[in-house]
Tab-separated table of C-alpha atoms in Angstrom:
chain	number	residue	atom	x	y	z
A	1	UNK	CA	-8.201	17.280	-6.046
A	2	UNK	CA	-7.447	19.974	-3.129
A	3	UNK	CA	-7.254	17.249	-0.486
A	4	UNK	CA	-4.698	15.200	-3.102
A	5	UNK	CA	-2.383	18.203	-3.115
A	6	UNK	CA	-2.340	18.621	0.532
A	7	UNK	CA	-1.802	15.197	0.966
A	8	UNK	CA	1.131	15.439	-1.511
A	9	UNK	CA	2.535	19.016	-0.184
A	10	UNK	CA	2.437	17.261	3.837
A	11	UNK	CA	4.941	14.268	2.322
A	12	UNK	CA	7.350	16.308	0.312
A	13	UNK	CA	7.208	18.567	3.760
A	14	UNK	CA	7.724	15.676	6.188
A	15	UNK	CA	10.112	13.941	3.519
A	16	UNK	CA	12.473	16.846	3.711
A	17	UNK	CA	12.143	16.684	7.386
A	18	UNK	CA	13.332	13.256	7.357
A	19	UNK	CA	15.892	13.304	5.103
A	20	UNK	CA	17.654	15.787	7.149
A	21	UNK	CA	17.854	13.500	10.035
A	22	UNK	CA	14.247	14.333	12.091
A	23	UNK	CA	13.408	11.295	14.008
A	24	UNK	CA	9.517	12.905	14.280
A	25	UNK	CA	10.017	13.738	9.802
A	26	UNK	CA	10.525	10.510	9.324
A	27	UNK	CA	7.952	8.879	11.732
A	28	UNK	CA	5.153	11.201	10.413
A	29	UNK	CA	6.374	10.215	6.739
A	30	UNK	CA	6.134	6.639	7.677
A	31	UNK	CA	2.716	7.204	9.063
A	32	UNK	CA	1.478	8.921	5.878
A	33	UNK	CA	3.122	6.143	3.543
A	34	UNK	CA	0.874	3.602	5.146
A	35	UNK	CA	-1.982	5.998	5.088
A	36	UNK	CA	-1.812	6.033	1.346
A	37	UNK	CA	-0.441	2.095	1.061
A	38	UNK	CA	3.334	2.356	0.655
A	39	UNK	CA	3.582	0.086	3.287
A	40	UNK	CA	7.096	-0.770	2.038
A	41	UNK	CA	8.131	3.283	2.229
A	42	UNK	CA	6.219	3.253	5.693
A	43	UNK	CA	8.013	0.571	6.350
A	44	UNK	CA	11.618	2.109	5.646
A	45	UNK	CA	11.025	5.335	7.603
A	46	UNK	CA	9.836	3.528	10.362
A	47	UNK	CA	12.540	1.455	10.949
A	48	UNK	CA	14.783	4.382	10.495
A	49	UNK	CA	13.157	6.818	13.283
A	50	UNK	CA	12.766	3.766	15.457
A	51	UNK	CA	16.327	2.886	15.122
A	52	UNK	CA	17.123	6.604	16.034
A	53	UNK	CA	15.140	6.264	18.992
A	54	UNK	CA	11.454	7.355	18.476
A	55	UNK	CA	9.069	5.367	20.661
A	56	UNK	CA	6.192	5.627	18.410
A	57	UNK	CA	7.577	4.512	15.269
A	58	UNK	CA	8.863	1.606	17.240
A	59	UNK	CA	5.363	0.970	18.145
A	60	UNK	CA	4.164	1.407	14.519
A	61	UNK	CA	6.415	-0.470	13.390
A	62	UNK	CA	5.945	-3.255	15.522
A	63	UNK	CA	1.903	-2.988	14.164
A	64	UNK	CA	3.481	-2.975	10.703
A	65	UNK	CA	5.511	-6.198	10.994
A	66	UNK	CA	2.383	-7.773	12.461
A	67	UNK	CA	0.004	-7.372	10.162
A	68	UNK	CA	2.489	-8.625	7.402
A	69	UNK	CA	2.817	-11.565	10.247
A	70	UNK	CA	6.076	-10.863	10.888
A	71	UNK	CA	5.460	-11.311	14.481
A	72	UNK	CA	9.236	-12.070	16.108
A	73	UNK	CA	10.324	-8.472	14.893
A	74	UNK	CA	6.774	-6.888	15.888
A	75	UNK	CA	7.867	-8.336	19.191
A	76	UNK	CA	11.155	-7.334	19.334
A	77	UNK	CA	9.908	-3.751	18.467
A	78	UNK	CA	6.951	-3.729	20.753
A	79	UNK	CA	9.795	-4.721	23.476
A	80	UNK	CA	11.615	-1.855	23.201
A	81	UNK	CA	8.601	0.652	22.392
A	82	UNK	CA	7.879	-0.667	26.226
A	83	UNK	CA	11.147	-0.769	27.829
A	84	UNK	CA	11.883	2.865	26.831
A	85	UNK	CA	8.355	3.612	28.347
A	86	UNK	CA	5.248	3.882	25.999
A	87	UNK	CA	2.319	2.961	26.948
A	88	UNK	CA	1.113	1.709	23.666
A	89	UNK	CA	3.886	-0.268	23.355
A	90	UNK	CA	3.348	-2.139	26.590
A	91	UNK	CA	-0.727	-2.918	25.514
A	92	UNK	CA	0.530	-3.940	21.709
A	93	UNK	CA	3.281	-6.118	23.738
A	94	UNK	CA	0.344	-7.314	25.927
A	95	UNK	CA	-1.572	-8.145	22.965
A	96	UNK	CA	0.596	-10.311	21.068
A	97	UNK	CA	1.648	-11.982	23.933
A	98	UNK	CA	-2.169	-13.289	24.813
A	99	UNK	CA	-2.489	-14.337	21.455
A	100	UNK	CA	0.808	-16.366	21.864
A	101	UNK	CA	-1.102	-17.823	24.904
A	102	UNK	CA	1.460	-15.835	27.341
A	103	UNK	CA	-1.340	-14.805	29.313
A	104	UNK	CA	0.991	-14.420	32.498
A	105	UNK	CA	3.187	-11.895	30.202
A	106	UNK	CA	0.022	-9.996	28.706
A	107	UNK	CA	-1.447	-9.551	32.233
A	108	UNK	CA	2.157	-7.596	32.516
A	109	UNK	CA	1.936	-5.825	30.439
A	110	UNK	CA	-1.764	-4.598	30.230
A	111	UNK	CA	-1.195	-3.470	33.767
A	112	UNK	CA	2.387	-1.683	33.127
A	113	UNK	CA	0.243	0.203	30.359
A	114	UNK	CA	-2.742	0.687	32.404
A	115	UNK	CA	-0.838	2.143	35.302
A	116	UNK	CA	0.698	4.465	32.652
A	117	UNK	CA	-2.718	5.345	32.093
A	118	UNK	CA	-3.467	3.817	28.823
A	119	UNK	CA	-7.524	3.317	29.200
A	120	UNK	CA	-7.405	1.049	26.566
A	121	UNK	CA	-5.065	-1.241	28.398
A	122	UNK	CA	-7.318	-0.819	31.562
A	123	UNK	CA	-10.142	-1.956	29.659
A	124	UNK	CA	-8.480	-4.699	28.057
A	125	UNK	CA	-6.968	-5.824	31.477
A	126	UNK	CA	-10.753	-5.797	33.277
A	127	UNK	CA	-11.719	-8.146	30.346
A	128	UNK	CA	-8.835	-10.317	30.969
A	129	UNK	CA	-9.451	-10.174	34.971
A	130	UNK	CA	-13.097	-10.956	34.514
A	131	UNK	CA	-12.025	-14.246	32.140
A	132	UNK	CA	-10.112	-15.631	35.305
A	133	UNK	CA	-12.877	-14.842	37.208
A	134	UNK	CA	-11.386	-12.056	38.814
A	135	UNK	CA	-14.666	-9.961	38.915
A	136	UNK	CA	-12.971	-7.572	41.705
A	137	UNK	CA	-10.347	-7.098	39.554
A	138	UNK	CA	-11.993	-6.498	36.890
A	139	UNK	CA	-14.264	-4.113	38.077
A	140	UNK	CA	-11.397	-1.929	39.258
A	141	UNK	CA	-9.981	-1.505	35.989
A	142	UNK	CA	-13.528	-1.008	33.826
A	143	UNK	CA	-13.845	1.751	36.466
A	144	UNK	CA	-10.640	3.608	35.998
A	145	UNK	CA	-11.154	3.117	31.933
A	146	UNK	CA	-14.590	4.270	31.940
A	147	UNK	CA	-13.950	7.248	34.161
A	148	UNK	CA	-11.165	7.471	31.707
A	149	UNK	CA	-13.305	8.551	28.851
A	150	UNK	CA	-12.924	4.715	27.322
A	151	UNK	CA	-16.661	3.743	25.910
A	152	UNK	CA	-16.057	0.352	25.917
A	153	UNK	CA	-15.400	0.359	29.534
A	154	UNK	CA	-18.156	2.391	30.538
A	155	UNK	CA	-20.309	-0.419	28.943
A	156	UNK	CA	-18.373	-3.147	30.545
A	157	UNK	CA	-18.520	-1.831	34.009
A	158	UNK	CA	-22.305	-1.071	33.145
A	159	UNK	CA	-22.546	-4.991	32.664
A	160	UNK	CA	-20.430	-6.146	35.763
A	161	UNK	CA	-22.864	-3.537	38.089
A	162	UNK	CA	-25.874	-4.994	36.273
A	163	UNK	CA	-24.875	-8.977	37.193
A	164	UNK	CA	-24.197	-7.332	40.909
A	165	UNK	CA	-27.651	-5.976	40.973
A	166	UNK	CA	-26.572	-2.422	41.045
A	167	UNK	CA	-28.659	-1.692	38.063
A	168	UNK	CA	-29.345	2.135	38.877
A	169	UNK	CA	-25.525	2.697	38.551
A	170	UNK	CA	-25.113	0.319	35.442
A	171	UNK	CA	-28.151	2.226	33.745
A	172	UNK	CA	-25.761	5.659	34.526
A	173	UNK	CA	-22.881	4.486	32.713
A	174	UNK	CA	-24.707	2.670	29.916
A	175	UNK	CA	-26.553	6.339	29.244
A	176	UNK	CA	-22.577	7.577	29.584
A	177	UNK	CA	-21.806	5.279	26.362
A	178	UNK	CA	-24.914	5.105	24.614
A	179	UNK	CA	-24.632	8.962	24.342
A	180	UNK	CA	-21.101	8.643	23.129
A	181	UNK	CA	-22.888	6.132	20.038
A	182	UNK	CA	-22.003	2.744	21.763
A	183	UNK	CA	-24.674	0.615	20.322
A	184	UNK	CA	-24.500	-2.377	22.594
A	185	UNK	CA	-24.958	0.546	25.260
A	186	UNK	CA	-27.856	0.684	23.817
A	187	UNK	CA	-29.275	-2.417	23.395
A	188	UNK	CA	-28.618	-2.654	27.096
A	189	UNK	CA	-30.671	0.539	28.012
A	190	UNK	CA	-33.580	-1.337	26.197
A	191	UNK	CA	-33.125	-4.375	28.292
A	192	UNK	CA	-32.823	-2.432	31.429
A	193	UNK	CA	-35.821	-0.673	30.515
A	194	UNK	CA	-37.747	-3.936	29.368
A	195	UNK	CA	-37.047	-5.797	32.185
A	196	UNK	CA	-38.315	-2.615	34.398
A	197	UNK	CA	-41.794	-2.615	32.618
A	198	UNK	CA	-40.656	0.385	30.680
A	199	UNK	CA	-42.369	-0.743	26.916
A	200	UNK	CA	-41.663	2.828	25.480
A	201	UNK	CA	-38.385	3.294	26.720
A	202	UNK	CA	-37.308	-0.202	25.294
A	203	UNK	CA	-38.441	0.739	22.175
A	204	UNK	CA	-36.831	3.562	21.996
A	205	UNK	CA	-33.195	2.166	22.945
A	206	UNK	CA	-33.514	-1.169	20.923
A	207	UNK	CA	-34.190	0.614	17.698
A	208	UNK	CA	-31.771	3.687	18.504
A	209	UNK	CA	-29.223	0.205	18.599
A	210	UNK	CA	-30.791	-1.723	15.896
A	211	UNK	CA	-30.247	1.881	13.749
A	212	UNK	CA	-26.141	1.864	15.039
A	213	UNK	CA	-26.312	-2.338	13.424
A	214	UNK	CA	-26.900	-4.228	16.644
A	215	UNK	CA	-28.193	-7.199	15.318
A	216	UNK	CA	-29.394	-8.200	19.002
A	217	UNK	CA	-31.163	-5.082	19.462
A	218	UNK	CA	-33.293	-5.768	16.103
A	219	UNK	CA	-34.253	-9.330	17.074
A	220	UNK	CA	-35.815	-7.947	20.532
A	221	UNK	CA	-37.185	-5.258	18.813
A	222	UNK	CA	-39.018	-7.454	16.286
A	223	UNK	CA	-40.110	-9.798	19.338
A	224	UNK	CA	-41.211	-7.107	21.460
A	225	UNK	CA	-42.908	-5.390	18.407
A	226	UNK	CA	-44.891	-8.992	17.923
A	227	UNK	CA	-46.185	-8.527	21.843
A	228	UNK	CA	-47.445	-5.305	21.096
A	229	UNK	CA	-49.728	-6.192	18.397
A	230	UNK	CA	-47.334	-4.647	15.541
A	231	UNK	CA	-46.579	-7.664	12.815
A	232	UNK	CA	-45.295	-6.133	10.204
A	233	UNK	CA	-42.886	-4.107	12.184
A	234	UNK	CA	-41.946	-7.138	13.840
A	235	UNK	CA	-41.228	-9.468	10.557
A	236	UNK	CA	-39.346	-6.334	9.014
A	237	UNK	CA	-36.949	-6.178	12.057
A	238	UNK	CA	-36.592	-10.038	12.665
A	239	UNK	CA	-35.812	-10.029	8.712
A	240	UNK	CA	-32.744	-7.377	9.179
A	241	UNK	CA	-31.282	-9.012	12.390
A	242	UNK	CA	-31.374	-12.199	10.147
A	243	UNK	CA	-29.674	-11.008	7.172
A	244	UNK	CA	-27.115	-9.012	9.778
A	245	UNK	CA	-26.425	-12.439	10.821
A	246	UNK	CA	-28.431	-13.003	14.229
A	247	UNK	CA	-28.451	-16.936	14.179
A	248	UNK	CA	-31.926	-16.109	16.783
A	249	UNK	CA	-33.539	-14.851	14.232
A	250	UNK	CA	-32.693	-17.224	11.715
A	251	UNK	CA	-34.548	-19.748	13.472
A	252	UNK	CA	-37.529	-17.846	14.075
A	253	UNK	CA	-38.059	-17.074	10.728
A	254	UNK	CA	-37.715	-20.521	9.746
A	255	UNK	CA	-40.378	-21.536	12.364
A	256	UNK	CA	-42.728	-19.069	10.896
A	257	UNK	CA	-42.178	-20.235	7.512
A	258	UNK	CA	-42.761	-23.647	8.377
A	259	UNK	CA	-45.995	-23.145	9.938
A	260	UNK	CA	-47.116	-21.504	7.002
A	261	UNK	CA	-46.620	-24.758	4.933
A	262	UNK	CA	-43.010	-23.322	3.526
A	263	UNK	CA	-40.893	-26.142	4.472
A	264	UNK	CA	-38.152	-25.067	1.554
A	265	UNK	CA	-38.324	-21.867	2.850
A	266	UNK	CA	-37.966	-22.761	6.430
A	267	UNK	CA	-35.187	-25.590	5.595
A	268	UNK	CA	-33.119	-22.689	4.154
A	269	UNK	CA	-33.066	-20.552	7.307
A	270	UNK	CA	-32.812	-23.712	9.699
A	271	UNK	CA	-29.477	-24.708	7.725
A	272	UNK	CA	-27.931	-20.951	7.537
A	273	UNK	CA	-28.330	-20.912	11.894
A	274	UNK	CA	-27.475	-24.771	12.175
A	275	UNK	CA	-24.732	-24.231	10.311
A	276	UNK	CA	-23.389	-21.230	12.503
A	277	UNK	CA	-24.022	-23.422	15.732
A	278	UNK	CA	-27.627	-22.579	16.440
A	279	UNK	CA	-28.546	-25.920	18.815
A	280	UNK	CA	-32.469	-25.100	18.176
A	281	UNK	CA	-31.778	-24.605	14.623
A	282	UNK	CA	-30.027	-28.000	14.410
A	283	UNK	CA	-32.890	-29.959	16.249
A	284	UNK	CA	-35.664	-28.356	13.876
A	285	UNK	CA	-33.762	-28.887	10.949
A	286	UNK	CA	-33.803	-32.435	12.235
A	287	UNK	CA	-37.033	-33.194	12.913
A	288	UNK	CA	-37.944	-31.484	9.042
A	289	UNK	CA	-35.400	-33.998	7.557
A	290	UNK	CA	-37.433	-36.747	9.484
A	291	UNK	CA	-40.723	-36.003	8.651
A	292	UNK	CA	-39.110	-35.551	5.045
A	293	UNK	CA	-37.952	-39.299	5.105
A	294	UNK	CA	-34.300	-38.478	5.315
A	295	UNK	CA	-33.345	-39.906	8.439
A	296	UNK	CA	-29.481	-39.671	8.384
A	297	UNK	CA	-29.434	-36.636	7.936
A	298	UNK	CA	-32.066	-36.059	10.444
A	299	UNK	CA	-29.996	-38.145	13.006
A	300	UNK	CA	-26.634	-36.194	11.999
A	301	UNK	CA	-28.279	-32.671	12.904
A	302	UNK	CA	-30.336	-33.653	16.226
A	303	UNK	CA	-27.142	-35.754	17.377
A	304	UNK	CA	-25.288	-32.211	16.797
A	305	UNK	CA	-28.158	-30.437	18.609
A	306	UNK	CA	-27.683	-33.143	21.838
A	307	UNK	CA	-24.088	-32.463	21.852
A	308	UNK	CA	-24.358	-28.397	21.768
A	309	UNK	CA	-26.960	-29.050	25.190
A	310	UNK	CA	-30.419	-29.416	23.368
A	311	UNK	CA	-32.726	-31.248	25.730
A	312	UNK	CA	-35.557	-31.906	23.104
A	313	UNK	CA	-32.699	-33.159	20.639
A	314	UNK	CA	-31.630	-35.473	23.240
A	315	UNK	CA	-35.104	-36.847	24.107
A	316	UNK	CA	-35.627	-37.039	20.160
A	317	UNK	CA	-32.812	-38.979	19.698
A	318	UNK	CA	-33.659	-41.450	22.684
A	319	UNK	CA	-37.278	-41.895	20.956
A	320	UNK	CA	-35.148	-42.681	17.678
A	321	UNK	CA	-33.334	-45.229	19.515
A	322	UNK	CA	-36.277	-46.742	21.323
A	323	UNK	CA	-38.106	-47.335	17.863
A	324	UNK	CA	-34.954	-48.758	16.162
């Protein structure tokens, strides 16, 4: 009830701020509008302190018109949010643009922002960079981001070291994040540490991610728990990294179930990771539906298994063929 008041005291304060003319009134009103969903009254305010010149509400605005997909005006916003100098209207500019498919004009824009010193826009540029295969590029701006404070970054140039062999240096800046709570930091500490022999230490980082939700980071841990001798740690992790959606895992467990006679059980599992685009999935959902009699439907998922880059599925299918 306390915190209701306060919020209630801060917009009667800000509203009489605003309705005296204050550009920063009636931006902060706007802002706590939307906190409390009066996006209409957020709305209003905003428009009002942008149109009076305040580079953040133009920005906020611009986010506001957006997300009711009102994107010409969030543009037209974002525009001038950027050509009056804010950073984080440049990167929301940038933004829109790419998902326009402008991604001359995002490129821009990210690096107007980012030479502003926007870390978000750096980090966002390096990903950009690294997707036209710009890995110099790229590299220069997860640098600048992740010296920047940005987490993401510091995980992104971790990666970028890690493919260029510099994995002493990734491991630094992957500690950097994964102290900060990034989980797929994390996760990537564990492989690090797998890959170097380091058993304990893997264990340690996979399930310090699989705790922060990496659904990754609980399917090695389950398979790495399995090597060690631990089974019922391993099932219990493979289990949550296939209800947390890890398509890997999915398939596993159906392979398990089927060689312990549950071909139900395993059918279910096979379908849920077939049907999110797991190629292994598809082929042994195939091969069940064939040894079940059902061959269209046995040709329909091993035919989808060839065409996502199976090799088995293809050889399967050319068998089918053969026998026809």
């Amino acid at each position: 009830m306390h915190r209701k008041d306060e919020g209630e005291e801060a917009v009667r304060e800000w509203q009489r701020a605003a309705e005296a003319g204050d550009p920063d009134g009636m931006a902060a009103l706007g802002f706590l509008l939307q906190e409390q969903g009066d996006t209409q009254g957020a709305r209003t305010w905003y428009q009002r302190a942008a149109e009076s010149g305040h580079t953040a509400a133009m920005s906020n605005l611009g986010l506001l018109l957006e997300e009711q997909e009102e994107s010409e005006g969030a543009r037209a916003w974002y525009q001038r949010a950027a050509d009056a100098g804010l950073p984080a209207g440049m990167y929301n500019l940038g933004l829109l643009l790419q998902k326009s498919g402008d991604a001359e004009g995002a490129r821009t824009w990210y690096q107007r922002a980012a030479d502003a010193g926007d870390a978000e826009a750096m980090n966002t540029l390096g990903a950009l960079l690294l997707g036209e295969e710009d890995t110099d590029g790229a590299r220069v701006w997860w640098e600048r981001a992740a010296q920047a404070g940005h987490i993401g970054a510091m995980s992104n140039f971790g990666n970028l070291l890690k493919l260029r062999g510099d994995t002493d240096e990734a491991r630094s800046w992957y500690r950097s994040a994964a102290d900060s709570g990034d989980a797929d930091a994390m996760f990537n500490l564990g492989l690090l540490s797998a890959e170097h022999g380091d058993i304990e230490g893997a264990l340690t980082w996979y399930e310090r991610a699989a705790d922060a939700g990496e659904s990754d980071a609980m399917y090695h841990l389950g398979v790495l728990l399995a090597e060690e001798g631990n089974p019922e740690g391993a099932a219990a992790w493979v289990q949550r990294a296939a209800d947390a959606g890890h398509v890997g895992a999915m398939d596993g467990i159906g392979v398990e179930l089927y060689q312990q006679g549950d071909a139900e059980g395993a059918r279910t599992w096979w379908q849920r990771a077939a049907d999110a685009g797991h190629a292994n999935a598809m082929y042994n959902l195939g091969v069940l539906l064939w040894e079940e009699g059902k061959s269209e439907g046995a040709r329909m998922w091993l035919q989808r298994a060839a065409d996502a880059g199976d090799p088995e599925a293809m050889d399967a299918l050319r068998g089918l063929d053969g026998a026809a």
